[in-house]
CSV table of C-alpha atoms in Angstrom, one decimal:
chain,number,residue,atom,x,y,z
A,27,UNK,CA,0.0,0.0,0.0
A,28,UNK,CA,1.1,3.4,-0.8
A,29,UNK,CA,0.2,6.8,0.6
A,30,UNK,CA,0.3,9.9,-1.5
A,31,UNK,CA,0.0,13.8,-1.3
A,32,UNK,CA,-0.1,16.2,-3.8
A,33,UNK,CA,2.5,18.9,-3.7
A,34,UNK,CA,2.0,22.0,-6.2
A,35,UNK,CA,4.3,22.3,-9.0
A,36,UNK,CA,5.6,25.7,-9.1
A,37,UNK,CA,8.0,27.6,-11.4
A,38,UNK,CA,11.0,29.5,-10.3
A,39,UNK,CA,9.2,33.2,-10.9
A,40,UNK,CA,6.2,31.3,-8.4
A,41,UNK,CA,3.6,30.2,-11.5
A,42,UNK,CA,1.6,26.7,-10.8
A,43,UNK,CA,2.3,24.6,-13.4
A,44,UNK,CA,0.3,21.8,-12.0
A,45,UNK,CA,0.4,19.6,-9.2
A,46,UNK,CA,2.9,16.7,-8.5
A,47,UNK,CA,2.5,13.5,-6.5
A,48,UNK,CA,4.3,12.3,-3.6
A,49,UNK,CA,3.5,8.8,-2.9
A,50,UNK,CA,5.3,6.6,-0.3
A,51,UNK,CA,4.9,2.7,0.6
A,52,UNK,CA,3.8,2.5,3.8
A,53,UNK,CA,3.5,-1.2,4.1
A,54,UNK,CA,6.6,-1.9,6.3
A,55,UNK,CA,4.5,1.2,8.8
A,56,UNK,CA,1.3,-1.0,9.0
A,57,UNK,CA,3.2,-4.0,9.7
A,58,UNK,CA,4.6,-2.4,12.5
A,59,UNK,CA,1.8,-0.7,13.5
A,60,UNK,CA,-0.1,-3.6,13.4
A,61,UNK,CA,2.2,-5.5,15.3
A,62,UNK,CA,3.0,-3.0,17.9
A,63,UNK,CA,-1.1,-2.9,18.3
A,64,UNK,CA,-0.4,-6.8,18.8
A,65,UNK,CA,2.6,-7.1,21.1
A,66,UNK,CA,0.1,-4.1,22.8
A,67,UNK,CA,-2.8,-6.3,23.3
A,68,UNK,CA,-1.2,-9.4,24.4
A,69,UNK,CA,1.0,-7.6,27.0
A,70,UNK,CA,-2.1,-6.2,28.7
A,71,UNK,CA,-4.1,-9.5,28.5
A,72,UNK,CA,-0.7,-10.7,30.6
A,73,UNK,CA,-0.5,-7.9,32.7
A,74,UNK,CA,-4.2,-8.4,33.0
A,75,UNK,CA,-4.2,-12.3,33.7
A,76,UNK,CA,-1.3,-12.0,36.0
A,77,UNK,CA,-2.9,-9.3,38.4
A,78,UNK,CA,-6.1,-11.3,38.5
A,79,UNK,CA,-3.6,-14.5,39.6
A,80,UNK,CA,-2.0,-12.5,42.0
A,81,UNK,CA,-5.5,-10.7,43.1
A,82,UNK,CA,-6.9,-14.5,43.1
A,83,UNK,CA,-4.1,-15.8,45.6
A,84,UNK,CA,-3.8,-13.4,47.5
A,85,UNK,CA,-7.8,-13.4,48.5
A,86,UNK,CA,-7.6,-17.0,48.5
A,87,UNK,CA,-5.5,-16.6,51.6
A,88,UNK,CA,-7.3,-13.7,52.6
A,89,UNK,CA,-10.3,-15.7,52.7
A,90,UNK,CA,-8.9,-18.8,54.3
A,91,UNK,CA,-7.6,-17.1,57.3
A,92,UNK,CA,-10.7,-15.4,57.2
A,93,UNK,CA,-12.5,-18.5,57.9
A,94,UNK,CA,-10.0,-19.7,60.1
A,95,UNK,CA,-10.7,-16.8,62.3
A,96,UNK,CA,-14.4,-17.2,62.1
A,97,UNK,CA,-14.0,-20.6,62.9
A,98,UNK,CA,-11.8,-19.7,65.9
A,99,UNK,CA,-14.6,-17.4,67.4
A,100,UNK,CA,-17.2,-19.9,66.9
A,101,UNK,CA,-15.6,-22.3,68.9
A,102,UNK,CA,-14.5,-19.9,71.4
A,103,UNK,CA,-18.1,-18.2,71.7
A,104,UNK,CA,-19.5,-22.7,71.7
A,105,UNK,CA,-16.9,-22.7,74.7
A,106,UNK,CA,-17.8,-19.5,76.7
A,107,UNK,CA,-21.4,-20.5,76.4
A,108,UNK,CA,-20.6,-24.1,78.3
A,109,UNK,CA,-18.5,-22.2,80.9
A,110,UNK,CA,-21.4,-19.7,81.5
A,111,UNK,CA,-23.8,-22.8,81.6
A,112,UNK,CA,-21.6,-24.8,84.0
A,113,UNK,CA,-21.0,-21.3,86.3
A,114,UNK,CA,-25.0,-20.9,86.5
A,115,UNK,CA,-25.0,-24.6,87.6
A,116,UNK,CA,-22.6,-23.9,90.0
A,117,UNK,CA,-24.0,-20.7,91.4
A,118,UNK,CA,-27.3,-22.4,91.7
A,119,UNK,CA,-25.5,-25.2,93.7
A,120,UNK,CA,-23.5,-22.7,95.8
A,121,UNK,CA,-27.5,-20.9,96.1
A,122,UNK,CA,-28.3,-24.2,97.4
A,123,UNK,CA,-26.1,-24.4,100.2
A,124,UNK,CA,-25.6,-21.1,101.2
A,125,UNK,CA,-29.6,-21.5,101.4
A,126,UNK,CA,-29.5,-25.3,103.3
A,127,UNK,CA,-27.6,-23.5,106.7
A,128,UNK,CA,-29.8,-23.2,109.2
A,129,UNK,CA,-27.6,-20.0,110.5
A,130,UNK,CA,-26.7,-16.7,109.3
A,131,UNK,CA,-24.1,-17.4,106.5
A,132,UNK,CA,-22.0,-14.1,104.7
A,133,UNK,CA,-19.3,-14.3,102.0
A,134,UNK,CA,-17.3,-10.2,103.0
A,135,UNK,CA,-14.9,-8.6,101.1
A,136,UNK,CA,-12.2,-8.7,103.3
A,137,UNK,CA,-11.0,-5.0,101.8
A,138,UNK,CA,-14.1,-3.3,102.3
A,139,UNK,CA,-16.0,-5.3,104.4
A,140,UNK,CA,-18.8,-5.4,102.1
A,141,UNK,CA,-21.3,-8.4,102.5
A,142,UNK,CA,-20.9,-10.1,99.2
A,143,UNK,CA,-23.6,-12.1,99.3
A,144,UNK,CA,-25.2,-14.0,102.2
A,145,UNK,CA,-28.3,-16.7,102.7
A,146,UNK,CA,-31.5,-16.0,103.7
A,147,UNK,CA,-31.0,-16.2,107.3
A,148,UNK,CA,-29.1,-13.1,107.5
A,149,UNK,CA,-32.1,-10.8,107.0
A,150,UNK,CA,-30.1,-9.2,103.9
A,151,UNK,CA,-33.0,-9.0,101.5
A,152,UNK,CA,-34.1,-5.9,103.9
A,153,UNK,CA,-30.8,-4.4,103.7
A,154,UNK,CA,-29.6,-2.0,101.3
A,155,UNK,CA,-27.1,-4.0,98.6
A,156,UNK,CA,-23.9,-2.2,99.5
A,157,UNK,CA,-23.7,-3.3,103.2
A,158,UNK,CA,-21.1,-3.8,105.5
A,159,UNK,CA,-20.8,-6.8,107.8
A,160,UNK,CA,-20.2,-4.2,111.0
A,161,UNK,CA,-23.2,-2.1,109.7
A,162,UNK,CA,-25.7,-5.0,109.6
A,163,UNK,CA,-24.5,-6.9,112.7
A,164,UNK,CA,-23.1,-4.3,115.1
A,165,UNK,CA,-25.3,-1.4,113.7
A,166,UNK,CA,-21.7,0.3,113.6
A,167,UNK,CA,-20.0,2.2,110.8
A,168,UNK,CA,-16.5,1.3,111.2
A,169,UNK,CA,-15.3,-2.4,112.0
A,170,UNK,CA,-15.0,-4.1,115.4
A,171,UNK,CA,-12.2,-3.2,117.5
A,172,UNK,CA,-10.8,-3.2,120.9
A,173,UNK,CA,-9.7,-6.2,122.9
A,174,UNK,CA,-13.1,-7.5,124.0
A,175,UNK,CA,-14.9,-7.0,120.4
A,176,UNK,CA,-11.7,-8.2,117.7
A,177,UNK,CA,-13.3,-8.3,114.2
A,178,UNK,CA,-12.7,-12.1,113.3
A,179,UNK,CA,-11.9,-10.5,109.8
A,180,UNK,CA,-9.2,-8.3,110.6
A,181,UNK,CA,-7.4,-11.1,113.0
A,182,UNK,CA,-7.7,-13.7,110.0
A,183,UNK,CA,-5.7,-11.6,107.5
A,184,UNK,CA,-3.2,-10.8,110.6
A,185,UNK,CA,-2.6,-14.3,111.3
A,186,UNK,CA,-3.4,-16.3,107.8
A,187,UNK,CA,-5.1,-18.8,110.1
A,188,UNK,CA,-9.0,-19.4,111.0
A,189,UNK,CA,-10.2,-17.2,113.8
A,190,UNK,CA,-13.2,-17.7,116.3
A,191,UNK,CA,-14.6,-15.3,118.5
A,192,UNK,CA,-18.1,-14.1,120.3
A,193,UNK,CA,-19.4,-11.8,119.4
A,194,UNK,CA,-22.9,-9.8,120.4
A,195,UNK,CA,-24.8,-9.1,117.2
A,196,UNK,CA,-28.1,-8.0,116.3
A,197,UNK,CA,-30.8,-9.4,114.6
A,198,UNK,CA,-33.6,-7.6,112.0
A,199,UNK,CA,-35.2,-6.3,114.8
A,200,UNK,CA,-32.8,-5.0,116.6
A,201,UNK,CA,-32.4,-7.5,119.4
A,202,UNK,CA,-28.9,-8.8,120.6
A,203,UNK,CA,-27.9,-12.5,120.4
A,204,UNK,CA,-24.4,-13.8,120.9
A,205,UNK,CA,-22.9,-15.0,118.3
């Protein structure tokens, strides 16, 4: 194939004597062209083929651990549920005896001396829920003290052995009983 233009023919004084053409082969131009429009396309289809291989593995593990993960909380959310289940069985239990003694029964903080929890017997249900042991049984608002009164709690954690002393405490209504 050939590719012309036509060029005006012109004297040396500057008259048109008619019009000349300029062809030129351009068949070795298309064949590069065309193969540059070749070597073009194929290199982005590669390009393109090799980012969606890299994109593919790279989710693929994305994915995987992913699921691992998920998997991990499953089991670990299956797990917690048991524990919670086995704790309420066990706080019922611990309900159960606290509830079977026949006697006051308290489980104090021994920092704060706040009543924890106790069993029916203790009158507690009456009491407002941040209590103190010395506040419910000695109607006092610091702990026992002195030589003929020693707060059973504060000689425990001095000695790191069991304690047992009498006590005269007071019951929902106010009367005394030795304890």
């Amino acid at each position: 194939p050939y590719m012309g233009r036509p060029l005006a023919l012109l004297t040396a004084d500057g008259r048109d004597v008619g019009d000349i053409l300029v062809l030129k082969n351009v068949s070795a131009e298309r064949v590069a062209v065309r193969a540059l429009t070749i070597i073009t396309i194929a290199s982005g289809v590669i390009v393109g083929l090799l980012l969606f291989g890299l994109f593919y593995i790279i989710l693929g593990r994305i994915e995987r651990k992913l699921e691992r993960t998920r998997n991990s909380w499953i089991s670990e959310i299956a797990e917690r549920k048991r524990v919670m289940e086995e704790l309420a069985g066990h706080n019922d239990f611990m309900k159960n005896v606290f509830e079977s003694l026949t006697h006051p029964f308290y489980v104090i903080d021994a920092k704060t001396y706040r009543i924890l929890m106790g069993n029916t017997t203790t009158g507690l249900a009456d009491q407002p829920t941040s209590i103190t042991c010395h506040e419910l049984t000695h109607h006092s608002a610091s702990p026992c003290n002195g030589h003929h009164n020693i707060c059973p709690l504060i000689e425990a954690r001095r000695s790191r052995k069991p304690v047992t002393v009498e006590h005269i405490h007071f019951d929902t209504q106010g009367n005394e009983y030795i304890v």
